[in-house]
XYZ file of C-alpha atoms in Angstrom:
533
model
C -14.704 8.411 25.843
C -11.802 8.738 28.345
C -12.693 12.398 28.777
C -16.242 11.442 29.748
C -14.953 9.015 32.360
C -12.717 11.698 33.829
C -15.548 14.164 34.074
C -17.858 11.607 35.670
C -15.234 11.013 38.357
C -15.164 14.735 39.148
C -11.616 15.130 37.788
C -10.691 17.716 35.189
C -8.135 16.440 32.669
C -5.129 18.644 32.372
C -5.211 20.831 29.296
C -8.852 20.131 28.386
C -11.112 22.966 27.437
C -14.702 23.771 28.236
C -17.361 26.416 27.689
C -16.195 29.973 27.892
C -17.348 31.663 31.097
C -16.679 35.021 32.757
C -14.069 36.807 30.791
C -13.407 34.133 28.189
C -11.785 31.504 30.379
C -11.676 28.285 28.394
C -10.558 25.694 30.936
C -13.956 25.309 32.550
C -13.052 27.688 35.379
C -14.306 31.243 35.533
C -11.855 34.073 35.330
C -12.468 34.883 39.003
C -11.861 31.244 39.989
C -15.472 30.539 40.971
C -16.930 28.797 37.900
C -17.232 25.071 37.397
C -17.426 22.776 34.418
C -21.186 22.454 34.719
C -21.839 26.171 35.088
C -22.504 25.999 38.845
C -21.208 28.671 41.153
C -18.702 27.161 43.542
C -16.141 28.202 46.089
C -12.397 27.698 46.168
C -12.861 24.908 48.684
C -14.537 22.751 46.029
C -11.259 21.959 44.418
C -8.069 20.619 45.937
C -4.679 20.930 44.275
C -2.881 17.610 44.502
C -0.053 17.887 42.053
C 0.590 19.471 38.700
C 0.225 18.883 34.978
C 2.335 16.374 33.152
C 5.974 17.301 33.199
C 7.024 18.261 29.702
C 10.443 17.846 28.215
C 12.320 21.121 27.606
C 10.969 22.816 24.524
C 7.909 20.604 24.196
C 4.683 22.533 23.772
C 1.901 21.887 26.266
C -1.756 21.795 25.171
C -2.228 25.354 26.443
C 0.669 26.688 24.425
C -1.270 27.134 21.195
C -1.605 30.040 18.869
C -4.918 31.065 20.416
C -3.715 30.443 23.990
C -0.206 31.826 24.534
C 1.723 30.582 27.573
C 1.066 32.409 30.833
C 3.462 32.971 33.757
C 1.594 30.252 35.664
C 2.191 27.731 32.859
C 5.929 28.511 32.913
C 5.985 27.898 36.677
C 4.141 24.594 36.320
C 6.551 23.501 33.608
C 9.474 23.987 35.991
C 7.899 22.275 39.009
C 8.789 18.565 39.249
C 6.105 15.942 39.720
C 4.895 15.089 43.226
C 7.134 12.960 45.412
C 6.043 9.606 46.830
C 3.983 11.064 49.723
C 2.249 13.519 47.377
C 1.445 10.829 44.834
C 0.171 8.519 47.576
C -2.089 11.286 48.894
C -3.393 11.949 45.386
C -4.224 8.263 44.910
C -5.829 8.135 48.356
C -8.173 10.994 47.484
C -8.983 9.360 44.133
C -9.769 6.023 45.801
C -11.972 7.658 48.441
C -13.895 9.556 45.756
C -14.380 6.456 43.575
C -17.904 5.379 42.716
C -17.555 2.229 44.839
C -15.122 0.335 47.032
C -14.494 -2.610 44.731
C -11.334 -3.506 42.825
C -12.495 -2.265 39.429
C -13.788 0.997 40.947
C -10.426 1.780 42.546
C -8.428 0.739 39.491
C -10.571 2.984 37.310
C -10.158 5.927 39.701
C -6.390 5.410 39.935
C -6.023 5.092 36.151
C -7.947 8.347 35.670
C -5.479 10.131 37.936
C -2.359 8.537 36.472
C -3.512 8.876 32.881
C -3.098 5.165 32.188
C -3.730 1.803 33.790
C -0.254 1.207 35.170
C 0.957 -2.335 35.626
C 1.454 -1.884 39.353
C -1.960 -0.304 39.982
C -3.845 -3.622 40.254
C -1.558 -5.103 42.949
C -1.678 -1.777 44.818
C -5.476 -1.836 44.810
C -5.497 -5.426 46.078
C -3.180 -4.451 48.934
C -5.388 -1.455 49.730
C -8.527 -3.581 49.879
C -6.727 -6.073 52.097
C -5.869 -3.361 54.598
C -9.195 -1.533 54.262
C -12.066 -3.876 53.376
C -14.425 -0.925 53.884
C -14.008 2.633 52.664
C -12.074 4.645 55.322
C -14.214 7.741 54.913
C -12.683 10.968 56.149
C -9.164 9.522 56.445
C -7.203 10.425 53.293
C -3.918 10.924 55.126
C -4.202 7.585 56.899
C -4.940 5.835 53.595
C -2.066 7.702 51.942
C 0.370 6.434 54.575
C -0.853 2.898 53.946
C -0.393 3.286 50.171
C 3.066 4.775 50.595
C 4.135 1.836 52.773
C 3.185 -0.822 50.206
C 6.237 -2.429 48.521
C 4.567 -2.419 45.089
C 4.149 1.359 45.307
C 7.651 2.101 46.573
C 9.178 -0.177 43.931
C 7.215 1.548 41.155
C 8.226 5.030 42.326
C 11.910 4.144 42.752
C 12.067 2.321 39.402
C 10.505 5.232 37.540
C 12.825 7.710 39.239
C 15.897 5.594 38.456
C 14.845 5.462 34.793
C 14.550 9.232 34.684
C 10.792 9.091 34.081
C 9.106 9.966 37.409
C 5.443 9.145 37.768
C 3.462 12.296 37.019
C -0.328 12.438 37.407
C -2.419 13.315 34.393
C -4.967 15.223 36.525
C -4.215 17.528 39.363
C -7.586 19.053 40.270
C -10.117 16.945 42.145
C -13.490 18.384 43.003
C -14.677 17.972 46.585
C -17.717 15.707 46.797
C -20.687 17.927 47.499
C -23.469 15.343 47.582
C -24.271 12.263 49.633
C -22.712 8.985 48.618
C -25.901 7.631 47.125
C -26.409 10.749 44.995
C -22.904 10.385 43.545
C -23.423 6.711 42.667
C -21.442 5.409 45.645
C -22.192 2.099 47.254
C -25.274 2.040 49.466
C -25.050 2.651 53.208
C -25.264 -1.074 53.925
C -21.875 -1.577 52.294
C -20.042 1.039 54.340
C -22.333 2.072 57.136
C -19.517 3.256 59.433
C -17.727 5.464 56.874
C -20.952 7.083 55.687
C -21.720 8.164 59.248
C -18.084 9.210 59.661
C -18.106 11.410 56.575
C -21.110 13.341 57.926
C -19.100 14.568 60.914
C -17.026 17.031 58.927
C -15.874 20.521 59.859
C -19.241 22.015 58.916
C -20.943 19.609 61.316
C -18.384 20.444 64.035
C -18.961 24.154 63.542
C -22.708 23.692 63.963
C -22.363 21.326 66.924
C -20.069 23.710 68.825
C -22.107 26.773 67.774
C -19.078 28.439 66.249
C -18.803 30.116 62.843
C -16.088 28.490 60.681
C -13.779 31.469 61.082
C -13.989 31.355 64.862
C -13.472 27.611 64.826
C -10.191 28.156 62.962
C -9.247 30.956 65.363
C -9.789 28.932 68.520
C -8.401 25.665 67.085
C -5.124 27.410 66.205
C -3.749 24.203 64.694
C -0.407 25.846 63.859
C -0.009 27.180 67.420
C 0.468 30.785 66.400
C -1.623 32.229 69.217
C 1.057 31.777 71.872
C 3.216 34.265 69.926
C 0.526 36.958 70.115
C 0.303 39.641 72.759
C -1.639 39.035 75.988
C -4.853 40.707 74.739
C -5.115 38.165 71.892
C -3.977 35.057 73.731
C -6.522 32.353 74.450
C -5.035 31.500 77.857
C -3.816 33.266 80.975
C -1.094 31.699 83.099
C -0.777 31.342 86.879
C 2.275 29.802 88.541
C 1.680 27.974 91.845
C 4.769 27.649 94.016
C 5.153 24.514 96.148
C 7.815 24.456 98.897
C 10.617 22.087 97.977
C 8.891 20.993 94.784
C 8.774 22.117 91.182
C 6.101 24.819 90.653
C 2.830 24.095 88.884
C 1.457 26.109 85.961
C -2.267 26.644 85.579
C -3.251 27.417 81.984
C -6.679 29.007 82.284
C -8.578 29.379 78.988
C -10.576 32.496 78.236
C -14.318 32.527 78.763
C -15.274 31.791 75.156
C -12.682 29.072 74.627
C -13.601 27.539 77.979
C -17.242 27.441 76.880
C -16.275 25.697 73.634
C -14.092 23.169 75.482
C -16.958 22.398 77.853
C -19.205 21.710 74.867
C -16.531 19.395 73.472
C -16.450 17.614 76.830
C -20.203 17.254 77.253
C -21.174 16.456 73.667
C -18.176 14.610 72.224
C -15.864 13.220 74.923
C -18.140 11.916 77.680
C -19.819 9.321 75.407
C -16.439 7.695 74.631
C -15.928 4.671 76.937
C -13.059 4.702 79.434
C -10.988 1.923 80.932
C -12.562 0.492 84.125
C -9.405 1.295 86.117
C -9.882 5.083 85.658
C -11.738 6.725 88.572
C -10.698 10.376 88.444
C -12.937 12.924 86.663
C -15.375 10.162 85.668
C -19.130 10.571 86.314
C -20.277 8.004 88.870
C -16.758 7.311 90.136
C -14.693 9.018 92.818
C -11.665 8.703 95.059
C -13.714 6.370 97.230
C -14.529 3.987 94.359
C -10.854 4.044 93.370
C -9.709 3.173 96.908
C -12.320 0.519 97.778
C -10.742 -2.333 95.697
C -7.585 -2.037 97.829
C -9.171 -2.553 101.282
C -7.883 -5.343 103.493
C -4.854 -6.214 101.346
C -1.460 -7.375 102.571
C 0.358 -4.612 100.680
C -0.631 -1.372 98.965
C 1.694 0.288 96.421
C 1.105 3.861 95.283
C 2.977 5.804 92.611
C 2.607 9.286 91.114
C 3.079 10.432 87.510
C 5.139 13.543 86.768
C 3.449 16.406 84.826
C 0.517 14.196 83.893
C -1.336 16.637 81.599
C 1.775 18.219 80.094
C 3.031 14.812 78.913
C -0.035 14.070 76.774
C 0.995 15.195 73.246
C -1.368 16.210 70.428
C -0.628 12.952 68.595
C -2.234 10.957 71.401
C -5.275 13.261 71.430
C -5.608 12.977 67.645
C -5.370 9.185 67.880
C -8.105 9.069 70.533
C -10.446 11.103 68.354
C -9.681 9.054 65.232
C -10.387 5.840 67.137
C -13.684 7.382 68.224
C -14.622 7.638 64.536
C -14.051 11.311 63.742
C -12.649 12.183 60.282
C -9.092 13.446 60.087
C -10.014 17.093 59.542
C -12.476 17.083 62.446
C -10.050 15.288 64.747
C -7.338 17.770 63.768
C -9.544 20.752 64.657
C -10.642 19.201 67.954
C -7.016 18.495 68.832
C -6.194 22.147 68.260
C -9.106 23.249 70.448
C -7.946 21.118 73.366
C -4.122 21.420 73.254
C -1.795 24.356 73.792
C 1.891 25.332 73.940
C 3.129 27.838 76.520
C 4.957 31.011 75.373
C 8.631 31.338 76.203
C 8.031 34.496 78.253
C 5.832 32.511 80.642
C 8.415 29.751 80.973
C 11.112 32.289 81.773
C 9.004 33.560 84.660
C 8.912 30.144 86.370
C 9.384 30.662 90.139
C 11.971 28.802 92.186
C 11.429 25.237 93.296
C 12.550 21.719 92.417
C 15.839 20.475 91.028
C 17.408 21.715 87.811
C 16.441 18.497 86.052
C 12.816 18.717 87.189
C 12.546 22.338 86.091
C 14.089 21.579 82.712
C 11.763 18.628 82.165
C 8.705 20.721 83.052
C 9.740 23.554 80.745
C 10.351 21.115 77.883
C 6.921 19.524 78.342
C 5.123 22.881 78.528
C 6.995 24.296 75.538
C 5.586 21.573 73.280
C 1.871 21.299 72.550
C 0.070 19.426 75.342
C -3.145 19.207 77.341
C -3.385 22.431 79.388
C -3.969 21.981 83.114
C -6.967 24.238 83.638
C -9.020 23.428 80.527
C -12.308 21.579 81.244
C -11.617 19.109 78.431
C -8.149 18.062 79.643
C -9.083 15.512 82.379
C -11.358 13.509 80.077
C -8.851 13.562 77.219
C -6.048 12.540 79.582
C -8.099 9.543 80.740
C -8.752 8.582 77.134
C -5.119 9.088 76.114
C -3.819 6.629 78.758
C -6.280 3.817 78.059
C -3.445 1.670 76.743
C -1.382 2.468 79.850
C -4.329 1.434 82.035
C -4.750 -1.783 80.059
C -1.063 -2.684 80.339
C -0.876 -1.915 84.063
C -4.070 -3.892 84.679
C -2.547 -6.883 82.916
C 0.729 -6.493 84.807
C -1.106 -6.374 88.161
C -3.385 -9.332 87.375
C -0.414 -11.417 86.243
C 1.103 -10.834 89.695
C -2.128 -11.502 91.580
C -2.849 -7.832 92.307
C -5.401 -5.102 91.580
C -4.864 -1.746 89.831
C -6.781 1.557 89.859
C -5.877 5.086 88.789
C -7.193 8.432 89.980
C -5.810 11.083 87.586
C -2.029 10.819 88.049
C -2.137 8.576 91.174
C -1.523 4.882 90.478
C -2.534 2.328 93.130
C -1.808 -1.416 93.309
C -2.585 -3.950 96.013
C -2.441 -7.666 96.535
C -1.969 -10.615 98.934
C 1.177 -11.738 100.733
C 2.659 -13.371 97.613
C 2.273 -10.051 95.823
C 4.010 -8.262 98.704
C 7.080 -10.501 98.538
C 7.983 -9.250 95.044
C 6.908 -5.647 95.475
C 10.257 -4.172 94.418
C 10.389 -6.125 91.150
C 6.759 -5.230 90.525
C 7.477 -1.498 90.937
C 10.350 -1.714 88.466
C 8.009 -3.308 85.943
C 5.463 -0.528 86.456
C 8.153 2.088 85.844
C 9.180 0.390 82.592
C 5.592 0.343 81.333
C 4.968 3.968 82.332
C 8.158 5.116 80.603
C 7.310 3.124 77.496
C 3.937 4.953 77.318
C 5.583 8.392 77.376
C 5.099 9.271 81.059
C 7.415 9.248 84.058
C 7.093 8.105 87.685
C 7.991 10.524 90.474
C 10.471 8.470 92.546
C 9.928 10.656 95.627
C 6.253 9.630 95.866
C 6.485 5.858 95.490
C 5.170 4.125 98.627
C 5.004 0.427 99.561
C 2.910 -0.097 102.724
C 2.195 -3.352 104.498
C -0.882 -4.128 106.567
C 0.967 -3.233 109.785
C 1.018 0.498 108.932
C -1.630 2.932 107.737
C -2.401 2.230 104.086
C -3.833 5.157 102.112
C -4.968 5.535 98.514
C -5.751 9.088 97.338
C -6.113 10.171 100.979
C -8.478 7.319 101.916
C -7.432 4.828 104.587
C -7.957 1.268 103.259
C -6.566 -1.021 105.993
C -9.915 -2.575 106.945
C -12.513 -0.474 105.118
C -12.537 2.932 103.400
C -12.114 5.562 106.109
C -10.960 9.119 106.625
C -7.605 9.709 108.321
C -7.756 10.524 112.001
C -5.724 13.680 111.420
C -8.256 15.040 108.950
C -11.181 14.115 111.191
C -9.707 15.735 114.302
C -8.757 18.912 112.417
C -12.289 19.347 111.047
C -13.787 18.610 114.452
C -11.620 21.343 116.017
C -12.685 23.875 113.375
C -16.369 23.182 114.082
C -15.805 23.469 117.829
C -14.077 26.854 117.477
C -16.862 28.062 115.178
C -19.375 27.222 117.919
C -17.383 29.069 120.614
C -15.995 32.065 118.711
C -18.172 32.289 115.608
C -17.533 31.247 112.009
C -15.586 34.419 111.197
C -12.789 33.312 113.537
C -12.112 30.255 111.380
C -12.994 31.512 107.897
C -9.768 33.543 107.563
C -11.119 35.489 104.628
C -12.356 32.406 102.781
C -15.548 33.106 100.829
C -18.328 30.509 100.948
C -17.006 29.133 104.241
C -20.304 27.470 105.150
C -20.459 25.553 101.846
C -16.800 24.644 102.360
C -17.545 23.030 105.720
C -20.611 21.232 104.389
C -18.546 19.742 101.579
C -15.875 18.467 103.950
C -18.490 16.945 106.240
C -20.155 15.228 103.289
C -16.796 13.737 102.272
C -16.252 12.303 105.769
C -19.825 10.954 105.816
C -19.267 9.102 102.535
C -16.342 7.228 104.113
C -17.507 6.866 107.740
C -21.191 7.473 108.479
C -20.822 7.584 112.277
C -18.033 10.136 112.212
C -19.911 12.143 109.631
C -23.006 12.294 111.880
C -20.938 13.612 114.781
C -19.534 16.369 112.605
C -23.022 17.157 111.279
C -24.317 17.596 114.833
C -21.431 19.952 115.639
C -22.151 21.928 112.461
C -25.816 22.378 113.460
C -24.746 24.032 116.732
C -22.949 26.877 114.912
C -24.703 30.254 114.933
C -24.582 31.574 111.397
């Protein structure tokens, strides 16, 4: 009877035998590793090794060590390997719970007892704690559930007590078959019980491969979750690198993905990232928002405070990206692959070629950020992921500004705050609070770009003048007006200076001025129409 329960749970008891198949294998697995207990043809991915067989005392014969089945080298190795440690046992229990027939107490206890070989005294309290933390099945999140199990006092006490007594907890089963059928087909609870997890389980790696139009092998190649690609030679690297020198400032590195990877990242952006909601304070790289919408809330205020974040993209680690995708409902394996597709670490040879610029501390900080995995500046998916990764920062800064009577917006790495006269009187203390919050969220403020401007001087936010209403700076307007005048007198070639698409360039600049000041934009449009192209 116990053996039937184990088989119904998809778990093969250690040491049990089954029908002979392919070369006389008697453990239910074909000699080439592709048979299953029910005679189906399966792949190696259908089983997952979680631990090992029961640890045997020295000299004690295992079930396989019989006259008809002499010990093999593999059995000797297993006999010497100790049982799984606490994280391994927690992961094994997590997989057993997730593959249980239901998400009720008796279902989880039965699944845990099948793995442990007995209904341990501490298993019931552990299941109750698990159901308290996860009232619904956390489909696709075995590692998250394992961390929860490992953190429970009843589990840690049981593991430490068994280890102190010299009898570590060893699972009775160590092979768990991957579920290959829908939940209803395997006797799981209906979709009404766990509607979210059922949808979540469907978005596995096979679904991701189809959605991104990538074969599984190419998905692994481009995801590069172990970051091996940056050690390869230039022909095999997914990115090319371009340093941009800036006088008196630390240089900027553009990490430009290859054509195929860039296409995949754009699909990730369009199909997976854009539907995720953003914080209302974010205005950069957001459809329907712009620098103008980010500057408009600050018009007519007594004081405007602007700050700049250092190495904005490089300071977003993979952990933040993974957390964003998990919160969006993607299973762990899918979120892990997407994180690999959208993050990158720069090779040491590229860092050694950094041009001059900036202080020694700034250069060291940039190299340290680029050396670790981060969002590459140049990938189409990076702006959206950066906005999603700083949602908590936006929420905290919004609360800090509202508590002081001010307003907050962010355009990429530019932070803007404004408020009335009472807000202006404590501007210095407010800036210190912003710096503490930014540092606590893993970013840093560039002290050379912090500006506090009263209403008596020109107040700008992301290049937009906001003293009375959104407007273009007079310097920018006069410079563009002079270019159009010279194009009329001397021809466009005199002002293009080798720039391709010069006409589209001018039209774009005129459209930007028109969006801020219609009258000035019309004057520039009239001057543009007088140019002989």
